[in-house]
GROMACS .gro file of N, CA, C and O in nm:
model
  452
    1VAL      N    1   0.085  -0.118   0.000
    1VAL     CA    2   0.000   0.000   0.000
    1VAL      C    3   0.088   0.123   0.000
    1VAL      O    4   0.181   0.134   0.079
    2ASP      N    5   0.058   0.216  -0.088
    2ASP     CA    6   0.130   0.342  -0.095
    2ASP      C    7   0.078   0.432   0.017
    2ASP      O    8  -0.034   0.482   0.012
    3GLU      N    9   0.162   0.452   0.123
    3GLU     CA   10   0.118   0.528   0.239
    3GLU      C   11   0.087   0.673   0.207
    3GLU      O   12   0.006   0.736   0.273
    4SER      N   13   0.149   0.728   0.104
    4SER     CA   14   0.121   0.868   0.071
    4SER      C   15  -0.023   0.886   0.023
    4SER      O   16  -0.080   0.993   0.036
    5SER      N   17  -0.083   0.780  -0.029
    5SER     CA   18  -0.221   0.791  -0.075
    5SER      C   19  -0.322   0.781   0.039
    5SER      O   20  -0.437   0.817   0.023
    6LEU      N   21  -0.276   0.732   0.156
    6LEU     CA   22  -0.369   0.716   0.268
    6LEU      C   23  -0.417   0.851   0.321
    6LEU      O   24  -0.532   0.865   0.358
    7ALA      N   25  -0.328   0.948   0.326
    7ALA     CA   26  -0.367   1.078   0.383
    7ALA      C   27  -0.472   1.149   0.298
    7ALA      O   28  -0.555   1.221   0.349
    8ASP      N   29  -0.465   1.130   0.168
    8ASP     CA   30  -0.558   1.200   0.080
    8ASP      C   31  -0.662   1.107   0.020
    8ASP      O   32  -0.746   1.150  -0.058
    9GLY      N   33  -0.656   0.979   0.056
    9GLY     CA   34  -0.748   0.881  -0.002
    9GLY      C   35  -0.885   0.889   0.060
    9GLY      O   36  -0.916   0.981   0.136
   10PRO      N   37  -0.969   0.792   0.031
   10PRO     CA   38  -1.108   0.794   0.077
   10PRO      C   39  -1.123   0.805   0.228
   10PRO      O   40  -1.219   0.860   0.278
   11ALA      N   41  -1.025   0.754   0.306
   11ALA     CA   42  -1.037   0.758   0.452
   11ALA      C   43  -0.955   0.871   0.513
   11ALA      O   44  -0.946   0.881   0.633
   12GLY      N   45  -0.892   0.956   0.431
   12GLY     CA   46  -0.807   1.063   0.481
   12GLY      C   47  -0.888   1.176   0.542
   12GLY      O   48  -1.011   1.180   0.534
   13PRO      N   49  -0.820   1.272   0.605
   13PRO     CA   50  -0.887   1.384   0.671
   13PRO      C   51  -0.976   1.465   0.577
   13PRO      O   52  -1.082   1.513   0.616
   14GLU      N   53  -0.932   1.481   0.451
   14GLU     CA   54  -1.013   1.557   0.358
   14GLU      C   55  -1.147   1.489   0.333
   14GLU      O   56  -1.250   1.554   0.322
   15ALA      N   57  -1.145   1.356   0.324
   15ALA     CA   58  -1.270   1.283   0.303
   15ALA      C   59  -1.363   1.300   0.422
   15ALA      O   60  -1.484   1.316   0.406
   16LEU      N   61  -1.308   1.299   0.542
   16LEU     CA   62  -1.391   1.317   0.662
   16LEU      C   63  -1.453   1.456   0.665
   16LEU      O   64  -1.568   1.473   0.702
   17SER      N   65  -1.375   1.557   0.625
   17SER     CA   66  -1.430   1.692   0.629
   17SER      C   67  -1.537   1.713   0.523
   17SER      O   68  -1.620   1.801   0.535
   18ARG      N   69  -1.536   1.631   0.417
   18ARG     CA   70  -1.637   1.642   0.312
   18ARG      C   71  -1.757   1.552   0.338
   18ARG      O   72  -1.858   1.562   0.270
   19ALA      N   73  -1.745   1.461   0.434
   19ALA     CA   74  -1.853   1.366   0.459
   19ALA      C   75  -1.975   1.439   0.513
   19ALA      O   76  -1.964   1.523   0.602
   20PRO      N   77  -2.093   1.410   0.459
   20PRO     CA   78  -2.215   1.476   0.506
   20PRO      C   79  -2.240   1.449   0.654
   20PRO      O   80  -2.231   1.337   0.700
   21GLY      N   81  -2.269   1.553   0.729
   21GLY     CA   82  -2.306   1.538   0.870
   21GLY      C   83  -2.189   1.524   0.965
   21GLY      O   84  -2.209   1.514   1.085
   22LEU      N   85  -2.065   1.521   0.915
   22LEU     CA   86  -1.950   1.507   1.004
   22LEU      C   87  -1.878   1.640   1.017
   22LEU      O   88  -1.842   1.704   0.920
   23SER      N   89  -1.859   1.682   1.140
   23SER     CA   90  -1.779   1.800   1.169
   23SER      C   91  -1.727   1.786   1.310
   23SER      O   92  -1.787   1.717   1.392
   24PRO      N   93  -1.613   1.850   1.342
   24PRO     CA   94  -1.561   1.839   1.478
   24PRO      C   95  -1.661   1.894   1.579
   24PRO      O   96  -1.716   2.002   1.559
   25LEU      N   97  -1.687   1.819   1.683
   25LEU     CA   98  -1.778   1.865   1.787
   25LEU      C   99  -1.705   1.949   1.890
   25LEU      O  100  -1.755   2.050   1.936
   26VAL      N  101  -1.584   1.904   1.926
   26VAL     CA  102  -1.506   1.973   2.028
   26VAL      C  103  -1.359   1.962   1.989
   26VAL      O  104  -1.314   1.858   1.944
   27THR      N  105  -1.286   2.070   2.004
   27THR     CA  106  -1.141   2.068   1.986
   27THR      C  107  -1.079   2.091   2.122
   27THR      O  108  -1.115   2.185   2.192
   28ILE      N  109  -0.986   2.003   2.159
   28ILE     CA  110  -0.920   2.012   2.290
   28ILE      C  111  -0.775   2.050   2.266
   28ILE      O  112  -0.703   1.978   2.196
   29ALA      N  113  -0.733   2.162   2.321
   29ALA     CA  114  -0.595   2.207   2.309
   29ALA      C  115  -0.516   2.163   2.432
   29ALA      O  116  -0.559   2.186   2.545
   30MET      N  117  -0.404   2.098   2.409
   30MET     CA  118  -0.319   2.054   2.519
   30MET      C  119  -0.224   2.169   2.557
   30MET      O  120  -0.201   2.262   2.481
   31GLU      N  121  -0.168   2.157   2.677
   31GLU     CA  122  -0.071   2.256   2.725
   31GLU      C  123   0.055   2.251   2.639
   31GLU      O  124   0.082   2.150   2.574
   32ASP      N  125   0.134   2.358   2.642
   32ASP     CA  126   0.260   2.361   2.568
   32ASP      C  127   0.348   2.243   2.603
   32ASP      O  128   0.360   2.206   2.720
   33LYS      N  129   0.410   2.185   2.504
   33LYS     CA  130   0.507   2.075   2.517
   33LYS      C  131   0.448   1.949   2.576
   33LYS      O  132   0.520   1.864   2.627
   34VAL      N  133   0.317   1.935   2.575
   34VAL     CA  134   0.250   1.813   2.621
   34VAL      C  135   0.180   1.750   2.502
   34VAL      O  136   0.109   1.817   2.429
   35GLU      N  137   0.206   1.623   2.483
   35GLU     CA  138   0.142   1.551   2.374
   35GLU      C  139   0.053   1.441   2.430
   35GLU      O  140   0.084   1.380   2.532
   36ALA      N  141  -0.056   1.415   2.363
   36ALA     CA  142  -0.145   1.306   2.400
   36ALA      C  143  -0.092   1.177   2.338
   36ALA      O  144  -0.064   1.172   2.219
   37LEU      N  145  -0.076   1.074   2.420
   37LEU     CA  146  -0.031   0.943   2.372
   37LEU      C  147  -0.146   0.845   2.358
   37LEU      O  148  -0.137   0.751   2.280
   38SER      N  149  -0.250   0.864   2.436
   38SER     CA  150  -0.365   0.773   2.432
   38SER      C  151  -0.488   0.850   2.479
   38SER      O  152  -0.478   0.948   2.550
   39SER      N  153  -0.603   0.802   2.437
   39SER     CA  154  -0.728   0.864   2.484
   39SER      C  155  -0.842   0.764   2.475
   39SER      O  156  -0.838   0.670   2.395
   40ARG      N  157  -0.940   0.785   2.561
   40ARG     CA  158  -1.059   0.698   2.567
   40ARG      C  159  -1.180   0.778   2.610
   40ARG      O  160  -1.170   0.866   2.695
   41PHE      N  161  -1.293   0.743   2.553
   41PHE     CA  162  -1.420   0.794   2.603
   41PHE      C  163  -1.462   0.711   2.722
   41PHE      O  164  -1.438   0.590   2.727
   42SER      N  165  -1.529   0.775   2.819
   42SER     CA  166  -1.588   0.701   2.930
   42SER      C  167  -1.703   0.617   2.876
   42SER      O  168  -1.755   0.645   2.768
   43PRO      N  169  -1.745   0.512   2.949
   43PRO     CA  170  -1.854   0.427   2.900
   43PRO      C  171  -1.982   0.502   2.868
   43PRO      O  172  -2.056   0.463   2.778
   44ASP      N  173  -2.008   0.613   2.938
   44ASP     CA  174  -2.130   0.690   2.911
   44ASP      C  175  -2.105   0.805   2.812
   44ASP      O  176  -2.192   0.887   2.788
   45ASP      N  177  -1.984   0.811   2.756
   45ASP     CA  178  -1.946   0.911   2.656
   45ASP      C  179  -1.946   1.055   2.706
   45ASP      O  180  -1.941   1.148   2.626
   46THR      N  181  -1.949   1.079   2.836
   46THR     CA  182  -1.951   1.215   2.888
   46THR      C  183  -1.811   1.271   2.913
   46THR      O  184  -1.794   1.392   2.926
   47LEU      N  185  -1.711   1.183   2.920
   47LEU     CA  186  -1.574   1.224   2.949
   47LEU      C  187  -1.478   1.168   2.844
   47LEU      O  188  -1.505   1.063   2.786
   48ILE      N  189  -1.368   1.239   2.825
   48ILE     CA  190  -1.257   1.189   2.744
   48ILE      C  191  -1.134   1.194   2.834
   48ILE      O  192  -1.096   1.300   2.883
   49ALA      N  193  -1.072   1.079   2.857
   49ALA     CA  194  -0.948   1.073   2.934
   49ALA      C  195  -0.833   1.067   2.834
   49ALA      O  196  -0.837   0.992   2.737
   50THR      N  197  -0.731   1.149   2.858
   50THR     CA  198  -0.617   1.157   2.769
   50THR      C  199  -0.490   1.132   2.848
   50THR      O  200  -0.463   1.201   2.946
   51GLY      N  201  -0.414   1.031   2.808
   51GLY     CA  202  -0.285   1.001   2.870
   51GLY      C  203  -0.177   1.080   2.799
   51GLY      O  204  -0.169   1.078   2.676
   52CYS      N  205  -0.092   1.146   2.874
   52CYS     CA  206   0.000   1.243   2.814
   52CYS      C  207   0.146   1.208   2.841
   52CYS      O  208   0.179   1.130   2.929
   53THR      N  209   0.233   1.274   2.763
   53THR     CA  210   0.377   1.250   2.772
   53THR      C  211   0.437   1.292   2.905
   53THR      O  212   0.542   1.243   2.944
   54ASP      N  213   0.371   1.381   2.978
   54ASP     CA  214   0.424   1.431   3.105
   54ASP      C  215   0.383   1.345   3.225
   54ASP      O  216   0.411   1.380   3.339
   55GLY      N  217   0.316   1.231   3.200
   55GLY     CA  218   0.278   1.142   3.310
   55GLY      C  219   0.147   1.177   3.378
   55GLY      O  220   0.114   1.123   3.482
   56PHE      N  221   0.071   1.267   3.319
   56PHE     CA  222  -0.059   1.305   3.373
   56PHE      C  223  -0.170   1.248   3.285
   56PHE      O  224  -0.153   1.233   3.164
   57ILE      N  225  -0.283   1.219   3.348
   57ILE     CA  226  -0.407   1.192   3.275
   57ILE      C  227  -0.491   1.318   3.290
   57ILE      O  228  -0.509   1.369   3.401
   58ARG      N  229  -0.538   1.367   3.179
   58ARG     CA  230  -0.629   1.481   3.179
   58ARG      C  231  -0.765   1.431   3.136
   58ARG      O  232  -0.776   1.359   3.037
   59VAL      N  233  -0.867   1.469   3.212
   59VAL     CA  234  -1.003   1.425   3.183
   59VAL      C  235  -1.084   1.548   3.143
   59VAL      O  236  -1.090   1.646   3.217
   60PHE      N  237  -1.143   1.540   3.025
   60PHE     CA  238  -1.218   1.652   2.969
   60PHE      C  239  -1.365   1.617   2.956
   60PHE      O  240  -1.400   1.501   2.934
   61ASN      N  241  -1.449   1.717   2.964
   61ASN     CA  242  -1.591   1.702   2.933
   61ASN      C  243  -1.600   1.685   2.783
   61ASN      O  244  -1.548   1.767   2.707
   62SER      N  245  -1.664   1.578   2.737
   62SER     CA  246  -1.666   1.549   2.594
   62SER      C  247  -1.758   1.643   2.515
   62SER      O  248  -1.743   1.654   2.394
   63SER      N  249  -1.848   1.712   2.581
   63SER     CA  250  -1.937   1.806   2.512
   63SER      C  251  -1.876   1.944   2.496
   63SER      O  252  -1.894   2.010   2.395
   64THR      N  253  -1.801   1.988   2.599
   64THR     CA  254  -1.750   2.125   2.600
   64THR      C  255  -1.599   2.134   2.580
   64THR      O  256  -1.548   2.241   2.547
   65GLY      N  257  -1.527   2.025   2.607
   65GLY     CA  258  -1.382   2.027   2.601
   65GLY      C  259  -1.318   2.083   2.727
   65GLY      O  260  -1.196   2.095   2.735
   66ALA      N  261  -1.398   2.116   2.828
   66ALA     CA  262  -1.345   2.172   2.953
   66ALA      C  263  -1.266   2.067   3.030
   66ALA      O  264  -1.308   1.952   3.040
   67LEU      N  265  -1.151   2.109   3.084
   67LEU     CA  266  -1.071   2.021   3.167
   67LEU      C  267  -1.144   1.997   3.299
   67LEU      O  268  -1.177   2.091   3.371
   68MET      N  269  -1.170   1.870   3.332
   68MET     CA  270  -1.242   1.835   3.455
   68MET      C  271  -1.146   1.790   3.565
   68MET      O  272  -1.166   1.823   3.681
   69HIS      N  273  -1.044   1.713   3.529
   69HIS     CA  274  -0.947   1.660   3.626
   69HIS      C  275  -0.810   1.652   3.559
   69HIS      O  276  -0.800   1.628   3.439
   70LYS      N  277  -0.707   1.669   3.639
   70LYS     CA  278  -0.569   1.651   3.594
   70LYS      C  279  -0.500   1.569   3.702
   70LYS      O  280  -0.488   1.615   3.816
   71VAL      N  281  -0.460   1.448   3.669
   71VAL     CA  282  -0.409   1.355   3.769
   71VAL      C  283  -0.262   1.321   3.740
   71VAL      O  284  -0.228   1.277   3.630
   72ASN      N  285  -0.176   1.342   3.840
   72ASN     CA  286  -0.036   1.302   3.831
   72ASN      C  287  -0.030   1.153   3.861
   72ASN      O  288  -0.050   1.111   3.974
   73CYS      N  289  -0.002   1.074   3.761
   73CYS     CA  290  -0.012   0.928   3.775
   73CYS      C  291   0.104   0.866   3.850
   73CYS      O  292   0.097   0.749   3.886
   74SER      N  293   0.210   0.940   3.877
   74SER     CA  294   0.321   0.885   3.955
   74SER      C  295   0.320   0.934   4.099
   74SER      O  296   0.401   0.891   4.180
   75GLU      N  297   0.226   1.023   4.132
   75GLU     CA  298   0.219   1.077   4.267
   75GLU      C  299   0.190   0.966   4.368
   75GLU      O  300   0.107   0.879   4.345
   76GLY      N  301   0.262   0.969   4.479
   76GLY     CA  302   0.241   0.870   4.584
   76GLY      C  303   0.308   0.737   4.556
   76GLY      O  304   0.282   0.639   4.624
   77THR      N  305   0.395   0.732   4.456
   77THR     CA  306   0.466   0.608   4.422
   77THR      C  307   0.615   0.638   4.415
   77THR      O  308   0.658   0.753   4.418
   78THR      N  309   0.692   0.533   4.400
   78THR     CA  310   0.836   0.550   4.379
   78THR      C  311   0.872   0.548   4.231
   78THR      O  312   0.988   0.561   4.196
   79MET      N  313   0.772   0.534   4.145
   79MET     CA  314   0.803   0.527   4.002
   79MET      C  315   0.833   0.666   3.946
   79MET      O  316   0.780   0.766   3.991
   80GLU      N  317   0.923   0.669   3.850
   80GLU     CA  318   0.957   0.793   3.781
   80GLU      C  319   0.840   0.834   3.692
   80GLU      O  320   0.771   0.749   3.637
   81PRO      N  321   0.816   0.964   3.675
   81PRO     CA  322   0.711   1.007   3.582
   81PRO      C  323   0.739   0.952   3.442
   81PRO      O  324   0.853   0.953   3.397
   82ALA      N  325   0.636   0.900   3.379
   82ALA     CA  326   0.649   0.842   3.245
   82ALA      C  327   0.521   0.866   3.168
   82ALA      O  328   0.414   0.883   3.227
   83GLY      N  329   0.531   0.867   3.037
   83GLY     CA  330   0.415   0.889   2.953
   83GLY      C  331   0.310   0.780   2.971
   83GLY      O  332   0.341   0.664   2.995
   84ILE      N  333   0.184   0.820   2.962
   84ILE     CA  334   0.071   0.727   2.973
   84ILE      C  335   0.041   0.676   2.833
   84ILE      O  336  -0.014   0.746   2.750
   85THR      N  337   0.082   0.552   2.807
   85THR     CA  338   0.075   0.499   2.671
   85THR      C  339  -0.054   0.425   2.640
   85THR      O  340  -0.086   0.404   2.524
   86SER      N  341  -0.127   0.384   2.743
   86SER     CA  342  -0.254   0.314   2.719
   86SER      C  343  -0.345   0.333   2.838
   86SER      O  344  -0.299   0.356   2.949
   87MET      N  345  -0.474   0.325   2.812
   87MET     CA  346  -0.569   0.336   2.922
   87MET      C  347  -0.702   0.274   2.879
   87MET      O  348  -0.730   0.259   2.760
   88ARG      N  349  -0.779   0.241   2.978
   88ARG     CA  350  -0.911   0.185   2.951
   88ARG      C  351  -1.001   0.214   3.070
   88ARG      O  352  -0.960   0.200   3.185
   89PHE      N  353  -1.123   0.256   3.043
   89PHE     CA  354  -1.222   0.271   3.150
   89PHE      C  355  -1.275   0.134   3.186
   89PHE      O  356  -1.296   0.050   3.099
   90ARG      N  357  -1.295   0.114   3.314
   90ARG     CA  358  -1.355  -0.011   3.362
   90ARG      C  359  -1.507   0.001   3.351
   90ARG      O  360  -1.564   0.104   3.386
   91ASP      N  361  -1.569  -0.104   3.302
   91ASP     CA  362  -1.716  -0.106   3.295
   91ASP      C  363  -1.768  -0.121   3.437
   91ASP      O  364  -1.750  -0.223   3.501
   92THR      N  365  -1.832  -0.017   3.487
   92THR     CA  366  -1.876  -0.016   3.628
   92THR      C  367  -2.028  -0.013   3.638
   92THR      O  368  -2.083   0.031   3.739
   93GLU      N  369  -2.095  -0.060   3.535
   93GLU     CA  370  -2.241  -0.055   3.532
   93GLU      C  371  -2.303  -0.122   3.654
   93GLU      O  372  -2.403  -0.077   3.707
   94GLN      N  373  -2.244  -0.230   3.700
   94GLN     CA  374  -2.298  -0.305   3.813
   94GLN      C  375  -2.241  -0.258   3.948
   94GLN      O  376  -2.278  -0.310   4.051
   95LEU      N  377  -2.151  -0.161   3.947
   95LEU     CA  378  -2.085  -0.116   4.068
   95LEU      C  379  -2.130   0.024   4.107
   95LEU      O  380  -2.178   0.100   4.024
   96SER      N  381  -2.111   0.061   4.232
   96SER     CA  382  -2.146   0.196   4.275
   96SER      C  383  -2.038   0.297   4.236
   96SER      O  384  -2.064   0.415   4.224
   97THR      N  385  -1.915   0.249   4.217
   97THR     CA  386  -1.805   0.337   4.177
   97THR      C  387  -1.810   0.353   4.026
   97THR      O  388  -1.827   0.258   3.953
   98LYS      N  389  -1.795   0.476   3.978
   98LYS     CA  390  -1.802   0.503   3.835
   98LYS      C  391  -1.668   0.551   3.781
   98LYS      O  392  -1.586   0.607   3.852
   99ASN      N  393  -1.648   0.529   3.653
   99ASN     CA  394  -1.536   0.583   3.577
   99ASN      C  395  -1.399   0.552   3.635
   99ASN      O  396  -1.316   0.640   3.655
  100ILE      N  397  -1.372   0.425   3.660
  100ILE     CA  398  -1.240   0.382   3.703
  100ILE      C  399  -1.155   0.363   3.578
  100ILE      O  400  -1.196   0.300   3.481
  101VAL      N  401  -1.034   0.420   3.578
  101VAL     CA  402  -0.944   0.411   3.463
  101VAL      C  403  -0.822   0.328   3.501
  101VAL      O  404  -0.759   0.353   3.603
  102MET      N  405  -0.789   0.230   3.417
  102MET     CA  406  -0.664   0.157   3.430
  102MET      C  407  -0.571   0.214   3.325
  102MET      O  408  -0.612   0.239   3.212
  103PHE      N  409  -0.444   0.237   3.362
  103PHE     CA  410  -0.352   0.294   3.264
  103PHE      C  411  -0.216   0.227   3.273
  103PHE      O  412  -0.178   0.171   3.375
  104GLY      N  413  -0.147   0.229   3.161
  104GLY     CA  414  -0.011   0.176   3.153
  104GLY      C  415   0.084   0.289   3.118
  104GLY      O  416   0.049   0.382   3.046
  105THR      N  417   0.206   0.279   3.171
  105THR     CA  418   0.306   0.384   3.147
  105THR      C  419   0.419   0.331   3.060
  105THR      O  420   0.439   0.210   3.048
  106SER      N  421   0.495   0.423   3.002
  106SER     CA  422   0.603   0.385   2.914
  106SER      C  423   0.718   0.317   2.987
  106SER      O  424   0.804   0.256   2.924
  107ASN      N  425   0.719   0.322   3.120
  107ASN     CA  426   0.824   0.250   3.195
  107ASN      C  427   0.771   0.121   3.257
  107ASN      O  428   0.832   0.063   3.345
  108GLY      N  429   0.654   0.074   3.209
  108GLY     CA  430   0.609  -0.060   3.242
  108GLY      C  431   0.515  -0.076   3.361
  108GLY      O  432   0.487  -0.188   3.401
  109TYR      N  433   0.465   0.030   3.418
  109TYR     CA  434   0.373   0.019   3.530
  109TYR      C  435   0.226   0.016   3.484
  109TYR      O  436   0.192   0.077   3.383
  110LEU      N  437   0.145  -0.053   3.560
  110LEU     CA  438  -0.001  -0.051   3.542
  110LEU      C  439  -0.061  -0.003   3.673
  110LEU      O  440  -0.022  -0.048   3.780
  111ARG      N  441  -0.158   0.089   3.663
  111ARG     CA  442  -0.223   0.141   3.783
  111ARG      C  443  -0.370   0.166   3.756
  111ARG      O  444  -0.412   0.174   3.641
  112PHE      N  445  -0.446   0.180   3.864
  112PHE     CA  446  -0.588   0.216   3.855
  112PHE      C  447  -0.606   0.354   3.916
  112PHE      O  448  -0.537   0.391   4.011
  113TRP      N  449  -0.702   0.428   3.864
  113TRP     CA  450  -0.740   0.556   3.922
  113TRP      C  451  -0.889   0.560   3.931
  113TRP      O  452  -0.962   0.521   3.845
   0.00000   0.00000   0.00000
């Protein structure tokens, strides 16, 4: 597959912007020198959790883009700050606790928040 054709092909950004009924709902700007490595919608689609290069998870309101929480994922541990490379919300439909996030870091740790 010619990778240069992917960006402009049927599934590229231009095709999405031309697709009927599709437009960005919310744009989330990250802080300077912080990149998003992973992101997930909460099970009820009200939140977007973003794992970042600085070792923080930022949780945004999915409707407004407003920052709701900023969590230092290495706080209270002996682990060095590391980028959050993966995350997943736990399905808590049957539990009283909501929106539990499990995340993995670039230095090999797994934690729950």
